[in-house]
mmCIF file of C-alpha atoms in Angstrom:
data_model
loop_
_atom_site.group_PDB
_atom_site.id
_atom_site.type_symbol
_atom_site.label_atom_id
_atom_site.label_comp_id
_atom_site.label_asym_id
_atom_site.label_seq_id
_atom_site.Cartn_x
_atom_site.Cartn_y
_atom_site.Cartn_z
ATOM 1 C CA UNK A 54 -8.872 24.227 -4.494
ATOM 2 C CA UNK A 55 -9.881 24.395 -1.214
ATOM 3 C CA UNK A 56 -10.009 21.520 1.731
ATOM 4 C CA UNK A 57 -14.292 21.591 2.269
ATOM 5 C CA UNK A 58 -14.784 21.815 -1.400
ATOM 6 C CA UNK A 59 -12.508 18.319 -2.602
ATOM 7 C CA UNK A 60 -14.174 16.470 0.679
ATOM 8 C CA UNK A 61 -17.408 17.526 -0.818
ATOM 9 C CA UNK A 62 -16.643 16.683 -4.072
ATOM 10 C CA UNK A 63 -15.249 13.363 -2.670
ATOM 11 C CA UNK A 64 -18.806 12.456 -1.229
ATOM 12 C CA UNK A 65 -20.708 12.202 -4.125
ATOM 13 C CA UNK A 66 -22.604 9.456 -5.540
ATOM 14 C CA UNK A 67 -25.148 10.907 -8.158
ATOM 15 C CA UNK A 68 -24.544 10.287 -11.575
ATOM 16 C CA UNK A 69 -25.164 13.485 -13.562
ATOM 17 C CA UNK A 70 -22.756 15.112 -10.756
ATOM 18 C CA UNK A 71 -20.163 12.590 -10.825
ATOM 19 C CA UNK A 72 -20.234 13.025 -15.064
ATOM 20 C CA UNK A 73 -19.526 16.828 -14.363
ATOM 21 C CA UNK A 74 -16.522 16.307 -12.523
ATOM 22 C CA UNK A 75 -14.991 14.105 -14.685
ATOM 23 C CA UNK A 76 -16.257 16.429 -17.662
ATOM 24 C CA UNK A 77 -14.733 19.173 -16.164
ATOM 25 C CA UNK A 78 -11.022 17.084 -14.904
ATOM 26 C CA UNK A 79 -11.052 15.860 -18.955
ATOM 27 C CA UNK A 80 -11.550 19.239 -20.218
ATOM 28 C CA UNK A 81 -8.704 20.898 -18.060
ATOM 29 C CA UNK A 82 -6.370 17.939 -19.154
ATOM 30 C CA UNK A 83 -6.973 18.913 -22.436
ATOM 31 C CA UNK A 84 -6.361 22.712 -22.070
ATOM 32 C CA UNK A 85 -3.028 22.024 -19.946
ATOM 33 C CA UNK A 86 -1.950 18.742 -21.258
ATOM 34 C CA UNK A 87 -3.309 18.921 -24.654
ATOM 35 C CA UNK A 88 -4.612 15.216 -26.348
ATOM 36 C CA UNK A 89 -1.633 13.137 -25.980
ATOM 37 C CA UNK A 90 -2.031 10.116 -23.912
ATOM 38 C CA UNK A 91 1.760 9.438 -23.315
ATOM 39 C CA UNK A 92 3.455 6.168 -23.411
ATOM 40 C CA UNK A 93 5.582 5.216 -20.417
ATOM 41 C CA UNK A 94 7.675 1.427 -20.555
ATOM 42 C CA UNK A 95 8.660 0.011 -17.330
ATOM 43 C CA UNK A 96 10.927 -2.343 -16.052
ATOM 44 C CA UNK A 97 10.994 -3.765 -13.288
ATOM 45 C CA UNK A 98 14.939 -4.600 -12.199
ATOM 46 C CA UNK A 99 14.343 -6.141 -9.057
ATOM 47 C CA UNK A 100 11.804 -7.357 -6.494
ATOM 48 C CA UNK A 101 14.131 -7.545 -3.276
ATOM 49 C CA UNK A 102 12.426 -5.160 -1.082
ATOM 50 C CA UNK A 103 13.754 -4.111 2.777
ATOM 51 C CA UNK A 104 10.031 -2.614 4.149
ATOM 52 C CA UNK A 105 7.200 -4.386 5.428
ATOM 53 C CA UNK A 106 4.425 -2.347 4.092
ATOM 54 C CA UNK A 107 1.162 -3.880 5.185
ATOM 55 C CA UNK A 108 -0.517 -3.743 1.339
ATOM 56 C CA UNK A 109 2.574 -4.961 -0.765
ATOM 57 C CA UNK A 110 3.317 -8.706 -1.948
ATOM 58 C CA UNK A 111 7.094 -7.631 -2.092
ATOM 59 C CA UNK A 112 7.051 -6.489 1.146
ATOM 60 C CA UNK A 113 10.668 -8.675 3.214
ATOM 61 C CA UNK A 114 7.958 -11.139 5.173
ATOM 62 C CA UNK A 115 6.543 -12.593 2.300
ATOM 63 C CA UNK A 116 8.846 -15.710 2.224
ATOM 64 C CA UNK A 117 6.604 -17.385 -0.529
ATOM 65 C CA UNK A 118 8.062 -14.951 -3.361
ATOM 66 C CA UNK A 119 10.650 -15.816 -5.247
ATOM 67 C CA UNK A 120 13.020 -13.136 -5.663
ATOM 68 C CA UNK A 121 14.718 -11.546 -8.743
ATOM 69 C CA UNK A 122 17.593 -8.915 -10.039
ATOM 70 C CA UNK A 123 18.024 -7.894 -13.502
ATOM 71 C CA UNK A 124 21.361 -7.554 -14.535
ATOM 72 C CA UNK A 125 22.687 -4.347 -16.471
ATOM 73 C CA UNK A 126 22.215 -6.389 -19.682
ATOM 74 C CA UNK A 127 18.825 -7.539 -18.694
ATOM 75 C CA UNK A 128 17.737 -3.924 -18.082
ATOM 76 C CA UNK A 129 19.465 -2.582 -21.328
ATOM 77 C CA UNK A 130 18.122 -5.068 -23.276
ATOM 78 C CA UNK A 131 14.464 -4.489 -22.050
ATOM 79 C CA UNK A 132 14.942 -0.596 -22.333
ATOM 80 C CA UNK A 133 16.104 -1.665 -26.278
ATOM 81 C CA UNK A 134 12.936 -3.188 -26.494
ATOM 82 C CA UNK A 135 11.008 -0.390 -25.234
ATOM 83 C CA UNK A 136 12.919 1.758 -27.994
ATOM 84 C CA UNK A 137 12.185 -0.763 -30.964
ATOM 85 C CA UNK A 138 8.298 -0.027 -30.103
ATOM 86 C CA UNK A 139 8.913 3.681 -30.471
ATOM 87 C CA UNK A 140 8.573 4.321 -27.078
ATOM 88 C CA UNK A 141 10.896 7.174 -25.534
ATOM 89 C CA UNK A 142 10.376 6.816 -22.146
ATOM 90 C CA UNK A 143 11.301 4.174 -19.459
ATOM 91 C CA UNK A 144 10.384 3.670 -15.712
ATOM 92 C CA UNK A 145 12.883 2.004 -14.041
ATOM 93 C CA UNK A 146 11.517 0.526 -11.250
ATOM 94 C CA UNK A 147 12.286 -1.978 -7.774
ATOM 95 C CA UNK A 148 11.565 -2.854 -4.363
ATOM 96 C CA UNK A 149 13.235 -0.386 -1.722
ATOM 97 C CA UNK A 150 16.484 -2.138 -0.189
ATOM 98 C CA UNK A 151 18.700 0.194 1.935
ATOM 99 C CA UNK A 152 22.681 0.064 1.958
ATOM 100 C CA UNK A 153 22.749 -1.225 -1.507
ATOM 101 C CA UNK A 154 25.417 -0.386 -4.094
ATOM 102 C CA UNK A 155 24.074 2.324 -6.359
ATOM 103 C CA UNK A 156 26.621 1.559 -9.058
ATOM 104 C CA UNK A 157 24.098 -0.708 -11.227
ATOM 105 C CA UNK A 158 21.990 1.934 -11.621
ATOM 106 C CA UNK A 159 24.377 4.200 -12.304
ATOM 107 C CA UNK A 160 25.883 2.413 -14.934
ATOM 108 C CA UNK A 161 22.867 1.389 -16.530
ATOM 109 C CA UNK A 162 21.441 4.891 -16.712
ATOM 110 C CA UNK A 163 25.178 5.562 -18.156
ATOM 111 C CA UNK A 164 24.580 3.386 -21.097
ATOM 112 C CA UNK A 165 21.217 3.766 -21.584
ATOM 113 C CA UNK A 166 22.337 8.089 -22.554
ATOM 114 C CA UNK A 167 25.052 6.329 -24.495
ATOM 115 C CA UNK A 168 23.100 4.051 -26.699
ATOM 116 C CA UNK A 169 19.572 5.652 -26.772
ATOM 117 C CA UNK A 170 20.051 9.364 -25.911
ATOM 118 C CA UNK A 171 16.866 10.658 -26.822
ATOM 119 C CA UNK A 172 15.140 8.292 -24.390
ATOM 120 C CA UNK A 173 13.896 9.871 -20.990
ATOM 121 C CA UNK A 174 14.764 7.912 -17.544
ATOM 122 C CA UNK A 175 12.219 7.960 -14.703
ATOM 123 C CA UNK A 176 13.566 6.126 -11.593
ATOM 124 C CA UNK A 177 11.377 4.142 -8.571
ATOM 125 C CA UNK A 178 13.397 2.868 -6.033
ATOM 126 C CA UNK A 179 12.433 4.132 -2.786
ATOM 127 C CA UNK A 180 14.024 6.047 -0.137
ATOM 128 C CA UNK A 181 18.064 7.009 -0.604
ATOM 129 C CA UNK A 182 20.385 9.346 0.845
ATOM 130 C CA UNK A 183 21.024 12.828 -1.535
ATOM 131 C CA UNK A 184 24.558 11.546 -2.798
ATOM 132 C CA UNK A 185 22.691 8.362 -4.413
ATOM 133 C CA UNK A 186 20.161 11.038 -5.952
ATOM 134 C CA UNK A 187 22.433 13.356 -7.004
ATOM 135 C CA UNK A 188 25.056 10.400 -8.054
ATOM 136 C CA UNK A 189 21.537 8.948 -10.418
ATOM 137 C CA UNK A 190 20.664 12.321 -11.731
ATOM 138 C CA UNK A 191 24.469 12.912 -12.465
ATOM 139 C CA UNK A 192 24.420 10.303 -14.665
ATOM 140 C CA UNK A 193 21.623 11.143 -16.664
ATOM 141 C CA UNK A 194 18.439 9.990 -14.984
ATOM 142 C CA UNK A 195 15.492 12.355 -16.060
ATOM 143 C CA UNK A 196 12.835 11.700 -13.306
ATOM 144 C CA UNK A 197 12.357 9.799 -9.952
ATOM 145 C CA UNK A 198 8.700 8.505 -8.419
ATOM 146 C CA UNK A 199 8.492 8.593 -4.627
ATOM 147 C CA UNK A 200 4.757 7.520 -4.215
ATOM 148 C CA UNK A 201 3.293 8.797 -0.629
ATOM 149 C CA UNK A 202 0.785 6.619 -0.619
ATOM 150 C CA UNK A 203 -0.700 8.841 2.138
ATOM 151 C CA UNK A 204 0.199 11.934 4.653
ATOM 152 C CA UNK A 205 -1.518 11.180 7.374
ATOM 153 C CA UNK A 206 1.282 10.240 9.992
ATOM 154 C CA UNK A 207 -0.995 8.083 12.014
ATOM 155 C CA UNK A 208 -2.021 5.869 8.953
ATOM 156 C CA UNK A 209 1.094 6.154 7.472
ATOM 157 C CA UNK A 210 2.448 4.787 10.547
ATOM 158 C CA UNK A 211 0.328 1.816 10.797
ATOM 159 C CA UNK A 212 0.935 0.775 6.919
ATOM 160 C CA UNK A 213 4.362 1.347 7.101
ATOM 161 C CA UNK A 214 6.618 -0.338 10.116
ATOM 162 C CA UNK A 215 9.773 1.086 10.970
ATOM 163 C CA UNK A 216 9.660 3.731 8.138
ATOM 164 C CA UNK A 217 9.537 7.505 9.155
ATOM 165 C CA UNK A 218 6.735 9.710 6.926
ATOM 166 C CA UNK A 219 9.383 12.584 7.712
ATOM 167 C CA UNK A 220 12.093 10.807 5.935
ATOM 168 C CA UNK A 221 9.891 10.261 2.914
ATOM 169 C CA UNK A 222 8.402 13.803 2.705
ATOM 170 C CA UNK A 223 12.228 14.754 3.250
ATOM 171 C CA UNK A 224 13.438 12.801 0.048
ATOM 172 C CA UNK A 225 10.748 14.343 -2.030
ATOM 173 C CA UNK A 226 11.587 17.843 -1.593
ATOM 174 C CA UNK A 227 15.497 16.558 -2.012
ATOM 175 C CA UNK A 228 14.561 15.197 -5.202
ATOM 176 C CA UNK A 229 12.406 18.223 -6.498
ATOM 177 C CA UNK A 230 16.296 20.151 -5.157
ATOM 178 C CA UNK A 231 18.382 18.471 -7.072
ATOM 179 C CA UNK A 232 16.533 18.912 -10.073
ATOM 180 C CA UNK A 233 14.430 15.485 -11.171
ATOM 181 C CA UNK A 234 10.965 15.963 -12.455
ATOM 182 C CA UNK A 235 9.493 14.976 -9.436
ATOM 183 C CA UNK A 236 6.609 12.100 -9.158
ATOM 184 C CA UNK A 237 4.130 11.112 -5.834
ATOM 185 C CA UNK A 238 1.576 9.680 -5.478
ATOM 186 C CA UNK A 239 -1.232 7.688 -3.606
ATOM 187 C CA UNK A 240 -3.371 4.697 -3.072
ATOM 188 C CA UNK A 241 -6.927 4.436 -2.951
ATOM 189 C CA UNK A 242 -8.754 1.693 -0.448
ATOM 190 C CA UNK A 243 -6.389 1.109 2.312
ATOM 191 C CA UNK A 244 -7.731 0.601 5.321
ATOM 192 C CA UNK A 245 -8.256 4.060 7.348
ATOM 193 C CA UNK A 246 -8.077 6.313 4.701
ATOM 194 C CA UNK A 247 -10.843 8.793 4.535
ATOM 195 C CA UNK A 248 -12.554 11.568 1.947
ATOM 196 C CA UNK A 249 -10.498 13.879 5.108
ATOM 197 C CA UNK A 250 -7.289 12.138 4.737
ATOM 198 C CA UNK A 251 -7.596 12.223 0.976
ATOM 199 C CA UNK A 252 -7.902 15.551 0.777
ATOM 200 C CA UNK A 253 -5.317 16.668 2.677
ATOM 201 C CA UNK A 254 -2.874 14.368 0.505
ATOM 202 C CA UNK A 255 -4.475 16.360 -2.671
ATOM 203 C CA UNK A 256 -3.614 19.653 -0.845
ATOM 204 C CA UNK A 257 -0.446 18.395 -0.559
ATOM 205 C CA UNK A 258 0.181 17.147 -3.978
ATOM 206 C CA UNK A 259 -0.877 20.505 -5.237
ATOM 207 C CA UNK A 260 1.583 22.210 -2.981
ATOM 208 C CA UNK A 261 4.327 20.320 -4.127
ATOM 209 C CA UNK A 262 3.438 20.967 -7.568
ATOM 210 C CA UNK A 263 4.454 17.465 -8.423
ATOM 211 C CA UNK A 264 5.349 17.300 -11.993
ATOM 212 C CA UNK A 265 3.824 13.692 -12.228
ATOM 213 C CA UNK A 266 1.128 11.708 -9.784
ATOM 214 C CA UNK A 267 -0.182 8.233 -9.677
ATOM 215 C CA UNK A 268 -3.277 7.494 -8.103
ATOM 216 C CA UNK A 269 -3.750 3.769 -7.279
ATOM 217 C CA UNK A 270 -6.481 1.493 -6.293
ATOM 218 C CA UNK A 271 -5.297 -1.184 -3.099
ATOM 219 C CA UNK A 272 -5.876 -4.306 -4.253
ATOM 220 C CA UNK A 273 -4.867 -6.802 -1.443
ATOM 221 C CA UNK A 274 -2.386 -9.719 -1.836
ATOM 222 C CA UNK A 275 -3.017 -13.214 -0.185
ATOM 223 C CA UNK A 276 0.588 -12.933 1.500
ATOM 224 C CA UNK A 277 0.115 -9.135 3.587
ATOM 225 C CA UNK A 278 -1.837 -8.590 6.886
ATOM 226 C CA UNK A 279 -4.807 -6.615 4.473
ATOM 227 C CA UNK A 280 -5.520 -9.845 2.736
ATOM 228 C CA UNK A 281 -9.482 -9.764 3.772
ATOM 229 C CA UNK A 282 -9.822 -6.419 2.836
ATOM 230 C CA UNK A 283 -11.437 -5.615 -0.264
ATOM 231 C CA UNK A 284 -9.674 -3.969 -2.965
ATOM 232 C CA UNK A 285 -10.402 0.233 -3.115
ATOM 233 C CA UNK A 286 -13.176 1.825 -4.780
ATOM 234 C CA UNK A 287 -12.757 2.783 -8.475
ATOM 235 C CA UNK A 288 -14.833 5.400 -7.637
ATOM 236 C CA UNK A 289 -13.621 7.263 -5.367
ATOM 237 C CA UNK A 290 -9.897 6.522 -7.417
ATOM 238 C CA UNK A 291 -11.781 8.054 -10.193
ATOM 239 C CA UNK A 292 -12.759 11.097 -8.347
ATOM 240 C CA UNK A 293 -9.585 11.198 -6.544
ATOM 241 C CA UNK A 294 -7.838 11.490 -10.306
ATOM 242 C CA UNK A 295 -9.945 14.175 -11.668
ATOM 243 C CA UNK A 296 -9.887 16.091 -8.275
ATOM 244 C CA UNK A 297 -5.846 15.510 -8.685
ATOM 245 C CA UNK A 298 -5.625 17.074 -12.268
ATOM 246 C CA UNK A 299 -7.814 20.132 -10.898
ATOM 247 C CA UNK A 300 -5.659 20.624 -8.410
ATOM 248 C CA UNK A 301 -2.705 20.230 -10.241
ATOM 249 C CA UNK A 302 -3.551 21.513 -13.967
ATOM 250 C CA UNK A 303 -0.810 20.380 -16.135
ATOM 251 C CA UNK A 304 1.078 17.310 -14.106
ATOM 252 C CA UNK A 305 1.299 14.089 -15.790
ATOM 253 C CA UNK A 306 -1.268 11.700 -14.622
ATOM 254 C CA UNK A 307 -1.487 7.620 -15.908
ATOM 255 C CA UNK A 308 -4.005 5.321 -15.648
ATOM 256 C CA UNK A 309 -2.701 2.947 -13.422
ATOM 257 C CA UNK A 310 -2.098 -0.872 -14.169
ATOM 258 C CA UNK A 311 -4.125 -1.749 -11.043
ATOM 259 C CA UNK A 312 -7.118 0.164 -12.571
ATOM 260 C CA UNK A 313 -6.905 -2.051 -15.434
ATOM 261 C CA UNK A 314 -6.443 -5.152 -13.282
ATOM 262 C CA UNK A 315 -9.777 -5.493 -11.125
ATOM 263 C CA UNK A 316 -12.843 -6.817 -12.499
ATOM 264 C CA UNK A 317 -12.699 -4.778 -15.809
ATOM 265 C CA UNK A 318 -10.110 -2.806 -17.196
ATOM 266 C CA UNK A 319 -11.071 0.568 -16.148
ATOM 267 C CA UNK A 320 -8.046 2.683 -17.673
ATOM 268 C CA UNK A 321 -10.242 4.227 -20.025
ATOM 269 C CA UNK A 322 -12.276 5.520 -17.549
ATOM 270 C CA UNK A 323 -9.099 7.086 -15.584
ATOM 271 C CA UNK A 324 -8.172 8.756 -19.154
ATOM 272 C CA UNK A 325 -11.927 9.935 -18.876
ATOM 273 C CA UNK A 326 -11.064 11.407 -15.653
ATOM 274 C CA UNK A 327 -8.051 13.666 -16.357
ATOM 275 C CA UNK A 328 -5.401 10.773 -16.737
ATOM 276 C CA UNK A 329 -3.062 10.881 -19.560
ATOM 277 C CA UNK A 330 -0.110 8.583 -19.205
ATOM 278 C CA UNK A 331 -0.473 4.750 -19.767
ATOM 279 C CA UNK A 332 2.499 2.707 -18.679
ATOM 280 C CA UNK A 333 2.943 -0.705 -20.493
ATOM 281 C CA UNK A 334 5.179 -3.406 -18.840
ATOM 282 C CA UNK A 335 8.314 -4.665 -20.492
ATOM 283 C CA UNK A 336 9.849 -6.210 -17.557
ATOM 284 C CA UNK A 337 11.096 -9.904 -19.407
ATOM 285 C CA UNK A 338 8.409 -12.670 -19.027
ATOM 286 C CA UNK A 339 10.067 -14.922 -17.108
ATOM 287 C CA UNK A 340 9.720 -11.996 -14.227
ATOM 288 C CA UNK A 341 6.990 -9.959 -14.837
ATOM 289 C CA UNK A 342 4.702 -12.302 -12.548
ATOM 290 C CA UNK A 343 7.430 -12.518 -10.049
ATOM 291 C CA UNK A 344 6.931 -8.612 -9.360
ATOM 292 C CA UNK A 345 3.724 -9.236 -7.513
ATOM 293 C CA UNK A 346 2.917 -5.750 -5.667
ATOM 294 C CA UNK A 347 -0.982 -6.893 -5.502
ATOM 295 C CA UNK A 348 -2.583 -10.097 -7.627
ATOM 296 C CA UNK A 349 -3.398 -10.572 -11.284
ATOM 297 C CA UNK A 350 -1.755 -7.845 -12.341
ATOM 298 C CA UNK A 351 -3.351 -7.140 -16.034
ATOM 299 C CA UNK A 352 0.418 -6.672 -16.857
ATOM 300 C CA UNK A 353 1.642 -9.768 -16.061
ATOM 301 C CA UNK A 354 0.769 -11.861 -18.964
ATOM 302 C CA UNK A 355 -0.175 -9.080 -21.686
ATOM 303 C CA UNK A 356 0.747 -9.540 -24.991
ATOM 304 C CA UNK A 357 2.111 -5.783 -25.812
ATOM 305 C CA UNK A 358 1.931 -6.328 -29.156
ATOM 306 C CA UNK A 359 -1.522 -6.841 -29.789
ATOM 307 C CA UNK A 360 -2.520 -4.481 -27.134
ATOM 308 C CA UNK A 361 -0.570 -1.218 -28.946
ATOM 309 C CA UNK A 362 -2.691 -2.986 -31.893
ATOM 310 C CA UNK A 363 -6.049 -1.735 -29.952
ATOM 311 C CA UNK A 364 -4.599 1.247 -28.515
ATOM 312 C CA UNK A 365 -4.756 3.610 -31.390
ATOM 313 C CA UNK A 366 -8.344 2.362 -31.779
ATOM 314 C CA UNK A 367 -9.160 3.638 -27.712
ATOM 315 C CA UNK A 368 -7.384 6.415 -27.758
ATOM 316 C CA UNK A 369 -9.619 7.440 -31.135
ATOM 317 C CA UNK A 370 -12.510 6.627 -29.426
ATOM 318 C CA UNK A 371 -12.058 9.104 -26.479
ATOM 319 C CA UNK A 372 -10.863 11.865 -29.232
ATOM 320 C CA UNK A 373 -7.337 11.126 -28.110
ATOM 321 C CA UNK A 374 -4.370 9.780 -30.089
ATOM 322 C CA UNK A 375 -0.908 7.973 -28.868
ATOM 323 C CA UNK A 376 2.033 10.478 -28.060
ATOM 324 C CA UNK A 377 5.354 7.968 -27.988
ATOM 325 C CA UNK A 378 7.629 11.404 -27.158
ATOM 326 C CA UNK A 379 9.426 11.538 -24.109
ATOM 327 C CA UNK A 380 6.673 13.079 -22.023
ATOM 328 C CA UNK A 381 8.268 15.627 -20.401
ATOM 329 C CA UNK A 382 7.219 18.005 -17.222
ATOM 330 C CA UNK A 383 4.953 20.519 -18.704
ATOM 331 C CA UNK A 384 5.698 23.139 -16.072
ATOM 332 C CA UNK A 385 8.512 23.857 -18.031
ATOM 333 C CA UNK A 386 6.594 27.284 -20.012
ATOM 334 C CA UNK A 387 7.700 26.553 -23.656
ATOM 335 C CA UNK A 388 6.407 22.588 -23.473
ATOM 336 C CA UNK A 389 3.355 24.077 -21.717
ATOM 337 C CA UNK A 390 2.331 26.515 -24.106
ATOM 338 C CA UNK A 391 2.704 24.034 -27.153
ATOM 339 C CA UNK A 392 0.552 21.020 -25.264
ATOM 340 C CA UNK A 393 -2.248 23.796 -25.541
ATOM 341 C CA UNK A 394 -1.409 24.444 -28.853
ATOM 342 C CA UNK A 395 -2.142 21.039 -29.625
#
């Protein structure tokens, strides 16, 4: 894809054009990604968080949250859980906190090959230096998520205090090094962020060749500096997702909780739009609220078990079905060539 033609694309508003672009991001999803909408558990360990990103509720200034870390049994126990529902993938996700020991993730990802060695390990938890990445994949994590959120330096700059867009950009291409399937992403709706900006962050994305991108919608939380603004356009996230799987053909792509967590739950429509991940949360009750990124989370008080209920029945209706496998980077040939076989 080209830059003029996504800012184009970006811009428009008709109907009949905005079906075909979402026709067309749905039926390259099938051809590279086959049918499968894959099933992705998180947990979320901990919501101690060193940055002071302008759009976050866990960002260090927000005094009002109370604070939370899972201990290896907590963790083990949830990824269990996530197991027992036939689920073979887990995010493993946290705040960023610099200088921390790495040696709880490390052990957990440890046990969790031990005891459940068919189940995959994505890890979210920020910036590190290469010995903590290489220590994690050592130990048998499978994947790491480094979301961008944006690459314009300017905006970046202003969203971001005291973090460096170099240093981020600089972990990514560590991570893609050392060998993780490699996850970015961005967020829809901050303040600044234009159809221009956006599309140089998809040009990006598709240079990278990430092997997985999320693509969320701001929604703001009463406790940042972008409480008054109003939450992103679904939109332009939607167009932004099936502009994302054009670009990048056979990455993994969810529907984002904060799609589902705005007025309606609009996942459906993301999976309409090229997405094909969905990423319940089994972070233990008596946390999940406390991991308040944004405001009513759709997450926060779901009752998994009568959602997976209903989600047979969506994924029918969109001529879909539930893959539980481990959901692996199809840019590995073999895994690509049987998705289209599917």
């Amino acid at each position: 894809m080209i830059y003029n033609e996504i800012i184009e694309q970006l811009k428009i508003q008709n109907s009949d054009e905005l079906n075909a672009l979402f026709g067309k991001a749905d039926a390259e999803r099938s051809r590279h990604c086959g049918n499968g909408i894959f099933l992705r558990g998180i947990v979320e360990f901990s919501s101690f968080c060193d940055n002071t990103c302008a759009y976050c509720g866990l960002n260090k200034n927000n005094k009002t949250l109370k604070r939370y870390r899972l201990t290896e049994e907590q963790i083990l126990d949830a990824v269990k859980n996530i197991n027992t529902a036939g689920i073979n993938s887990v995010v493993l996700q946290s705040g960023e906190e610099h200088g921390t020991d790495p040696g709880l993730l490390t052990r957990t990802i440890t046990r969790i090959k031990n005891e459940l060695p068919d189940m995959a390990i994505t890890l979210s938890a920020g910036e590190k230096e290469d010995d903590v990445y290489k220590e994690w994949f050592e130990a048998g994590a499978d994947r790491y998520l480094l979301k961008i959120e944006t690459t314009d330096e300017a905006l970046y700059g202003r969203l971001h205090p005291g973090m460096d867009l170099k240093n981020r950009l600089r972990c990514s291409e560590s991570l893609k090094r050392i060998g993780y399937q490699n996850g970015s992403g961005l967020l829809i709706g901050l303040p600044g962020l234009t159809e221009e900006i956006i599309a140089r962050d998809i040009l990006y994305l598709q240079q990278m060749d990430f092997d997985m991108v999320g693509i969320g919608l701001f929604i703001p939380h009463r406790a940042t500096e972008l409480s008054d603004i109003p939450h992103g356009n679904l939109q332009l996230t939607l167009k932004t997702i099936a502009l994302t799987r054009l670009a990048l053909k056979n990455s993994h792509l969810p529907a984002t909780t904060a799609i589902g967590s705005i007025e309606e739950d609009y996942r459906v429509d993301a999976l309409r739009a090229g997405a094909n991940v969905i990423m319940p949360n089994f972070t233990p009750l008596p946390y999940r609220e406390l991991y308040e990124i944004y405001p009513g989370k759709k997450c926060a008080k779901e009752d998994w078990n009568s959602y997976f209920a209903g989600l047979n029945s969506l994924a029918g209706s969109i001529g879909r079905y539930i893959d539980k496998g481990r959901g692996d980077s199809l840019k590995n040939r073999e895994q690509y060539d049987s998705a289209q076989r599917n």
